Short mmCIF file of C-alpha atoms in Angstrom, two decimals:
data_model
loop_
_atom_site.label_atom_id
_atom_site.label_comp_id
_atom_site.label_asym_id
_atom_site.label_seq_id
_atom_site.Cartn_x
_atom_site.Cartn_y
_atom_site.Cartn_z
CA MET P 1 -0.10 -0.07 0.09
CA LYS P 2 2.56 2.62 -0.98
CA ASN P 3 0.04 5.24 -1.79
CA THR P 4 -1.36 4.95 1.75
CA ARG P 5 -0.24 7.42 4.47
CA THR P 6 -1.15 7.44 8.21
CA LEU P 7 -2.07 10.98 9.59
CA ARG P 8 -1.89 11.53 13.42
CA THR P 9 -3.59 14.26 15.22
CA PRO P 10 -2.37 15.92 18.34
CA GLY P 11 -5.02 14.33 20.44
CA GLY P 12 -3.73 10.74 19.35
CA LEU P 13 -6.16 10.02 16.77
CA SER P 14 -4.65 8.33 13.48
CA LEU P 15 -6.22 8.22 9.99
CA ARG P 16 -5.07 6.25 7.02
CA ALA P 17 -5.30 8.23 3.84
CA ASP P 18 -4.81 7.05 0.12
CA VAL P 19 -2.64 9.77 -1.24
CA ARG P 20 -3.66 9.01 -5.00
CA ALA P 21 -7.27 9.01 -4.05
CA LEU P 22 -7.07 12.18 -2.33
CA VAL P 23 -5.23 13.89 -5.38
CA VAL P 24 -8.10 12.53 -7.68
CA VAL P 25 -10.64 13.99 -5.49
CA GLY P 26 -8.95 17.38 -5.50
CA ALA P 27 -8.61 17.28 -9.26
CA LEU P 28 -12.16 16.21 -9.74
CA LEU P 29 -13.36 19.01 -7.55
CA LEU P 30 -11.23 21.47 -9.46
CA ALA P 31 -12.54 20.12 -12.62
CA ALA P 32 -16.12 20.25 -11.66
CA ALA P 33 -15.78 23.98 -10.23
CA ALA P 34 -14.18 25.06 -13.75
CA ALA P 35 -16.91 23.41 -15.64
CA SER P 36 -19.42 25.09 -13.46
CA VAL P 37 -17.94 28.53 -14.06
CA VAL P 38 -17.66 27.98 -17.74
CA LEU P 39 -21.28 26.44 -17.79
CA ILE P 40 -22.50 29.59 -15.99
CA GLY P 41 -20.89 31.74 -18.65
CA THR P 42 -22.61 29.81 -21.51
CA GLY P 43 -25.92 30.94 -23.00
CA ASP P 44 -27.72 33.48 -25.21
CA PHE P 45 -25.78 36.11 -23.15
CA PRO P 46 -22.29 34.94 -22.79
CA ILE P 47 -20.26 35.96 -19.75
CA SER P 48 -16.49 35.47 -19.46
CA PHE P 49 -14.94 33.24 -16.91
CA ALA P 50 -13.48 36.31 -14.99
CA ASP P 51 -16.87 38.23 -15.06
CA VAL P 52 -18.72 34.95 -13.63
CA LEU P 53 -16.08 34.81 -10.81
CA ARG P 54 -16.65 38.64 -10.18
CA THR P 55 -20.27 38.27 -10.09
CA LEU P 56 -20.21 35.20 -7.97
CA ALA P 57 -18.11 37.33 -5.51
CA GLY P 58 -20.84 40.06 -5.57
CA ASN P 59 -19.02 42.39 -7.84
CA GLY P 60 -20.99 42.10 -10.98
CA THR P 61 -23.31 44.49 -12.77
CA ALA P 62 -27.15 44.16 -12.06
CA GLY P 63 -27.65 42.50 -15.39
CA GLN P 64 -24.88 39.86 -14.78
CA ASP P 65 -26.08 39.38 -11.23
CA PHE P 66 -29.52 38.34 -12.36
CA ILE P 67 -28.47 36.23 -15.09
CA VAL P 68 -25.70 34.37 -12.96
CA ASN P 69 -27.41 34.22 -9.54
CA GLU P 70 -31.00 33.83 -10.51
CA LEU P 71 -31.14 32.16 -13.95
CA ARG P 72 -28.00 30.03 -14.41
CA LEU P 73 -26.37 29.24 -10.84
CA PRO P 74 -29.47 27.28 -9.56
CA ARG P 75 -29.32 25.11 -12.82
CA VAL P 76 -25.56 24.33 -12.41
CA LEU P 77 -26.06 23.62 -8.61
CA VAL P 78 -28.93 21.18 -9.51
CA GLY P 79 -26.51 19.58 -12.11
CA LEU P 80 -23.65 19.29 -9.56
CA LEU P 81 -26.01 17.84 -6.76
CA VAL P 82 -27.79 15.43 -9.12
CA GLY P 83 -24.34 14.21 -10.52
CA ALA P 84 -22.92 13.69 -6.98
CA SER P 85 -26.08 11.86 -5.83
CA LEU P 86 -26.03 9.48 -8.78
CA GLY P 87 -22.23 8.93 -8.62
CA LEU P 88 -22.50 8.07 -4.85
CA GLY P 89 -25.76 6.00 -5.33
CA GLY P 90 -24.07 4.06 -8.10
CA ALA P 91 -20.93 3.47 -6.00
CA LEU P 92 -23.06 2.04 -3.25
CA PHE P 93 -25.13 -0.33 -5.38
CA GLN P 94 -21.96 -1.57 -7.13
CA ALA P 95 -20.21 -2.08 -3.94
CA ILE P 96 -23.27 -3.86 -2.37
CA SER P 97 -24.03 -5.98 -5.49
CA ARG P 98 -20.23 -6.51 -6.10
CA ASN P 99 -20.98 -6.11 -9.71
CA PRO P 100 -20.00 -3.26 -11.96
CA LEU P 101 -23.33 -3.49 -13.74
CA GLY P 102 -25.23 -2.92 -10.43
CA SER P 103 -26.14 0.60 -10.94
CA PRO P 104 -29.72 2.29 -10.52
CA ASP P 105 -30.02 2.30 -14.36
CA VAL P 106 -29.73 -1.62 -14.57
CA LEU P 107 -31.52 -2.33 -11.20
CA GLY P 108 -34.73 -0.28 -12.27
CA LEU P 109 -34.68 2.39 -9.59
CA SER P 110 -34.57 5.11 -12.33
CA GLN P 111 -37.35 3.59 -14.15
CA GLY P 112 -39.32 3.24 -10.94
CA ALA P 113 -39.06 6.88 -10.23
CA THR P 114 -40.15 7.47 -13.74
CA SER P 115 -43.40 5.48 -13.01
CA GLY P 116 -44.18 7.67 -9.95
CA ALA P 117 -43.82 10.86 -12.27
CA LEU P 118 -45.82 9.13 -15.08
CA VAL P 119 -48.68 8.46 -12.78
CA VAL P 120 -48.75 12.15 -11.54
CA ILE P 121 -48.64 13.48 -15.07
CA VAL P 122 -50.78 11.05 -16.89
CA LEU P 123 -53.55 10.03 -14.25
CA LEU P 124 -53.54 13.16 -12.02
CA SER P 125 -52.24 15.97 -14.16
CA GLY P 126 -50.28 17.13 -11.44
CA THR P 127 -48.01 20.21 -11.17
CA ALA P 128 -44.25 20.06 -11.38
CA ALA P 129 -44.04 19.87 -7.49
CA GLN P 130 -46.24 16.93 -7.40
CA VAL P 131 -44.24 15.24 -10.26
CA THR P 132 -41.24 15.59 -8.11
CA VAL P 133 -42.91 13.98 -5.17
CA GLY P 134 -44.30 11.26 -7.42
CA ALA P 135 -40.89 10.43 -8.71
CA LEU P 136 -39.34 10.25 -5.16
CA VAL P 137 -42.22 7.91 -4.04
CA GLY P 138 -41.92 5.72 -7.16
CA GLY P 139 -38.22 5.30 -6.64
CA LEU P 140 -38.68 4.37 -2.89
CA LEU P 141 -41.48 1.88 -3.73
CA THR P 142 -39.35 0.30 -6.42
CA GLY P 143 -36.28 0.08 -4.22
CA LEU P 144 -38.36 -1.55 -1.40
CA ALA P 145 -39.69 -4.14 -3.93
CA ILE P 146 -36.30 -5.04 -5.17
CA TYR P 147 -35.06 -5.52 -1.58
CA LEU P 148 -37.89 -7.60 -0.39
CA LEU P 149 -37.97 -9.75 -3.74
CA ALA P 150 -34.10 -10.39 -3.29
CA TRP P 151 -34.09 -11.21 0.33
CA ARG P 152 -33.59 -14.91 1.22
CA GLN P 153 -31.83 -14.93 4.50
CA GLY P 154 -30.03 -11.77 3.58
CA VAL P 155 -29.51 -9.98 0.27
CA HIS P 156 -26.74 -11.05 -1.90
CA GLY P 157 -25.23 -9.36 -4.97
CA TYR P 158 -25.99 -11.76 -7.71
CA ARG P 159 -29.68 -12.23 -6.67
CA LEU P 160 -30.03 -8.32 -6.39
CA VAL P 161 -28.81 -7.74 -9.77
CA LEU P 162 -31.18 -10.56 -11.29
CA VAL P 163 -34.26 -9.19 -9.35
CA GLY P 164 -33.32 -5.68 -10.32
CA ILE P 165 -33.21 -6.57 -14.02
CA GLY P 166 -36.74 -8.25 -13.72
CA VAL P 167 -38.24 -5.39 -11.84
CA SER P 168 -36.85 -2.72 -14.49
CA ALA P 169 -38.28 -4.80 -17.13
CA PHE P 170 -41.71 -4.84 -15.50
CA VAL P 171 -41.69 -1.08 -14.56
CA THR P 172 -40.57 -0.14 -18.02
CA ALA P 173 -43.57 -1.92 -19.54
CA VAL P 174 -45.72 -0.10 -16.99
CA ASN P 175 -44.27 3.16 -18.29
CA GLY P 176 -45.10 2.24 -21.77
CA TYR P 177 -48.56 1.43 -20.95
CA LEU P 178 -48.92 4.83 -19.08
CA LEU P 179 -47.69 6.63 -22.19
CA THR P 180 -50.30 4.99 -24.32
CA LYS P 181 -53.15 5.97 -22.00
CA ALA P 182 -52.03 9.77 -22.01
CA ASP P 183 -53.52 12.47 -24.14
CA LEU P 184 -51.10 14.29 -26.51
CA VAL P 185 -50.34 17.18 -24.29
CA ASP P 186 -49.55 14.93 -21.09
CA ALA P 187 -47.60 12.46 -23.31
CA THR P 188 -45.35 15.24 -24.71
CA ARG P 189 -44.87 16.51 -21.18
CA ALA P 190 -44.04 13.09 -19.89
CA VAL P 191 -41.51 12.47 -22.80
CA VAL P 192 -39.79 15.73 -22.11
CA TRP P 193 -39.40 14.77 -18.49
CA MET P 194 -38.34 11.22 -19.31
CA THR P 195 -35.43 12.58 -21.31
CA GLY P 196 -33.67 14.03 -18.38
CA SER P 197 -32.93 17.52 -18.35
CA LEU P 198 -31.61 20.58 -16.28
CA ASP P 199 -33.74 23.05 -18.26
CA GLY P 200 -35.75 25.47 -16.10
CA ARG P 201 -34.37 24.41 -12.67
CA ASP P 202 -34.43 27.00 -10.01
CA TRP P 203 -33.74 27.36 -6.53
CA SER P 204 -36.89 25.37 -5.43
CA GLN P 205 -34.95 22.25 -6.60
CA VAL P 206 -31.74 23.08 -5.07
CA TRP P 207 -32.61 23.53 -1.46
CA PRO P 208 -34.35 20.01 -0.86
CA LEU P 209 -31.60 18.22 -2.76
CA LEU P 210 -28.95 19.94 -0.99
CA ALA P 211 -30.54 19.11 2.51
CA LEU P 212 -30.78 15.46 1.57
CA CYS P 213 -27.08 15.32 0.38
CA ALA P 214 -26.14 17.13 3.72
CA VAL P 215 -27.87 14.33 5.68
CA LEU P 216 -27.00 11.24 3.54
CA VAL P 217 -23.52 12.02 2.29
CA PRO P 218 -21.82 12.05 5.86
CA LEU P 219 -23.97 9.00 6.81
CA VAL P 220 -22.87 7.12 3.87
CA LEU P 221 -19.02 8.10 4.30
CA ALA P 222 -19.17 7.09 8.00
CA HIS P 223 -20.11 3.42 6.84
CA ALA P 224 -17.57 3.36 4.33
CA ARG P 225 -15.15 1.14 6.34
CA GLY P 226 -17.73 -1.34 7.08
CA LEU P 227 -18.83 -1.44 3.28
CA ARG P 228 -15.04 -1.99 2.37
CA THR P 229 -15.11 -4.89 4.77
CA MET P 230 -18.15 -6.44 3.30
CA GLU P 231 -16.46 -6.65 -0.02
CA MET P 232 -14.39 -9.45 1.44
CA GLY P 233 -17.52 -11.50 2.06
CA ASP P 234 -20.49 -11.35 4.54
CA ASP P 235 -18.64 -14.25 6.75
CA VAL P 236 -15.27 -12.18 7.03
CA ALA P 237 -17.38 -9.06 7.68
CA ASN P 238 -19.33 -10.57 10.42
CA ALA P 239 -16.16 -12.05 11.95
CA LEU P 240 -14.78 -8.75 12.02
CA GLY P 241 -17.59 -7.08 13.90
CA VAL P 242 -19.52 -5.67 10.95
CA ARG P 243 -23.47 -5.91 11.37
CA VAL P 244 -23.71 -6.92 7.70
CA GLU P 245 -27.50 -6.78 7.00
CA ARG P 246 -27.95 -3.62 8.99
CA VAL P 247 -25.19 -1.85 7.21
CA ARG P 248 -26.41 -3.11 3.84
CA LEU P 249 -29.86 -2.08 4.47
CA LEU P 250 -28.92 1.36 5.82
CA LEU P 251 -26.66 1.97 2.59
CA MET P 252 -29.35 0.51 0.26
CA VAL P 253 -31.90 2.93 1.76
CA ALA P 254 -29.43 5.95 1.25
CA ALA P 255 -28.50 4.77 -2.23
CA VAL P 256 -32.45 4.56 -3.10
CA LEU P 257 -33.07 8.08 -1.67
CA LEU P 258 -30.09 9.77 -3.43
CA THR P 259 -31.04 8.09 -6.78
CA ALA P 260 -34.84 8.87 -6.42
CA ALA P 261 -34.23 12.45 -5.31
CA ALA P 262 -31.78 12.98 -8.26
CA THR P 263 -34.37 11.67 -10.70
CA ALA P 264 -36.87 13.80 -9.13
CA ALA P 265 -34.93 16.84 -9.56
CA ALA P 266 -33.66 16.28 -13.09
CA GLY P 267 -35.49 13.38 -14.58
CA PRO P 268 -33.93 9.98 -15.26
CA VAL P 269 -30.43 11.06 -16.37
CA SER P 270 -28.97 7.84 -17.61
CA PHE P 271 -25.66 6.07 -17.21
CA VAL P 272 -24.02 8.59 -14.70
CA ALA P 273 -24.50 6.25 -11.84
CA LEU P 274 -22.96 3.39 -13.96
CA THR P 275 -20.08 5.21 -15.21
CA ALA P 276 -18.93 7.57 -12.42
CA PRO P 277 -17.93 4.81 -9.95
CA GLN P 278 -16.04 2.84 -12.66
CA LEU P 279 -14.19 5.86 -14.14
CA ALA P 280 -13.32 6.90 -10.42
CA ARG P 281 -11.92 3.46 -9.68
CA ARG P 282 -9.63 3.50 -12.64
CA LEU P 283 -8.44 6.93 -11.60
CA THR P 284 -7.74 5.88 -8.00
CA ARG P 285 -6.52 2.42 -8.89
CA SER P 286 -8.16 1.38 -5.56
CA PRO P 287 -10.20 -1.84 -5.12
CA GLY P 288 -12.45 -0.28 -2.54
CA PRO P 289 -15.77 1.34 -2.98
CA ASN P 290 -14.29 4.75 -3.90
CA LEU P 291 -17.30 6.68 -2.53
CA LEU P 292 -15.94 10.12 -2.21
CA PRO P 293 -14.14 9.91 -5.63
CA SER P 294 -17.42 8.67 -7.32
CA LEU P 295 -19.34 11.35 -5.94
CA CYS P 296 -16.87 13.93 -7.33
CA MET P 297 -16.88 12.19 -10.63
CA GLY P 298 -20.52 12.25 -11.01
CA ALA P 299 -20.73 15.93 -10.20
CA ALA P 300 -17.94 16.79 -12.91
CA LEU P 301 -19.45 14.34 -15.46
CA LEU P 302 -22.95 15.94 -15.30
CA VAL P 303 -21.92 19.61 -15.51
CA THR P 304 -19.57 18.76 -18.39
CA ALA P 305 -22.39 16.87 -20.08
CA ASP P 306 -24.56 19.67 -19.67
CA TRP P 307 -22.15 22.21 -21.25
CA ALA P 308 -21.70 19.79 -24.11
CA SER P 309 -25.36 19.46 -24.57
CA GLN P 310 -25.53 23.32 -25.09
CA ARG P 311 -22.40 23.86 -27.14
CA ALA P 312 -21.33 20.82 -28.98
CA PHE P 313 -24.38 20.53 -31.44
CA GLY P 314 -24.35 24.05 -32.73
CA ALA P 315 -27.86 25.80 -32.48
CA ASP P 316 -29.63 22.32 -31.46
CA GLN P 317 -29.54 22.36 -27.78
CA LEU P 318 -30.02 18.72 -26.52
CA PRO P 319 -31.37 17.63 -23.05
CA VAL P 320 -28.30 16.58 -20.80
CA GLY P 321 -29.85 13.04 -20.57
CA VAL P 322 -29.38 12.55 -24.32
CA VAL P 323 -25.67 13.26 -24.18
CA THR P 324 -25.19 11.06 -20.92
CA GLY P 325 -27.09 8.22 -22.63
CA VAL P 326 -24.95 8.35 -25.87
CA LEU P 327 -21.63 8.51 -23.76
CA GLY P 328 -22.90 6.02 -21.36
CA GLY P 329 -24.17 3.50 -23.71
CA VAL P 330 -20.79 3.60 -25.55
CA TYR P 331 -19.09 2.98 -22.10
CA LEU P 332 -21.50 0.14 -21.30
CA LEU P 333 -20.45 -1.79 -24.48
CA TRP P 334 -16.81 -1.18 -23.61
CA LEU P 335 -17.25 -2.42 -20.16
CA LEU P 336 -19.22 -5.50 -21.22
CA VAL P 337 -16.55 -6.37 -23.74
CA THR P 338 -13.76 -5.91 -21.07
CA GLU P 339 -15.51 -7.98 -18.55
CA ARG P 340 -16.09 -10.65 -21.12
CA ARG P 341 -12.41 -10.65 -22.09
CA ALA P 342 -11.48 -10.89 -18.34
CA GLY P 343 -13.84 -14.01 -17.91
CA ARG P 344 -16.12 -12.37 -15.42
CA ILE P 345 -19.36 -12.51 -17.46
#
């Protein structure tokens, strides 16, 4: 473990830190911050990098202050929080299932949140706030169903993935049925939401997601050691004093909440939860769950994808979910080929 250093405090506490992982986290935070500033300056009224920083510091003009702080900053913050939530949620599911394909996209949680939103849109003609609540409830109910169906003297990774794939197929069929029952206006509204987009996001989406992350992220990181121990097997973890099923249930609930809240805020933005943990692991070269690097990678990926959706296709601005879907699909094919060559699938 040549990259690991032990840090000791004056009070006698010691902490082992992976130097490479800390460098990766710092680099990802810097990349996410830089991409956020560039994204804030992007639009019909472009603002330079320096002017964005000046406005964020409170020294911009009245026009710049309105554009930056009221129109663009909330969108960027939602993108950062959604990306961070998906990255962390994906890392948790992949660590719990011990499978690189064990992400919310594959397990059906995103589709379950979509079902909740579609019920509100199609059957209840609900408001935007009610759609958000519906997506959150749908994601939670789907997560509960997966856990109960996968339970058999505990929840094990292989069974969890198989049950999740089955639930995903069922929920996808339900979503298709709901779309066929909708009128043209509601169907159009539903399809726009299902694409995954950050358009029109404001401070009302920022605060609930920020509050949820402020509670769940420290809770998850506090259980990182137990999760790392569980990767060696349930018997070993039990022998080392980890209450396996309790920790697994707690972290699964946290992952479901993070995924459902992210989907409720921005729609089902695909493949971020799948790719962020894998990319973070390749950068850190660490076999552990890489929770903090995955969180930072998710945030950096989503704001970068949002910038690409606005600038990389000329006058045609795409929803961010389209960009992440294209990039994530290519990455998934590469991952499947790599896993097959390694003999793991």
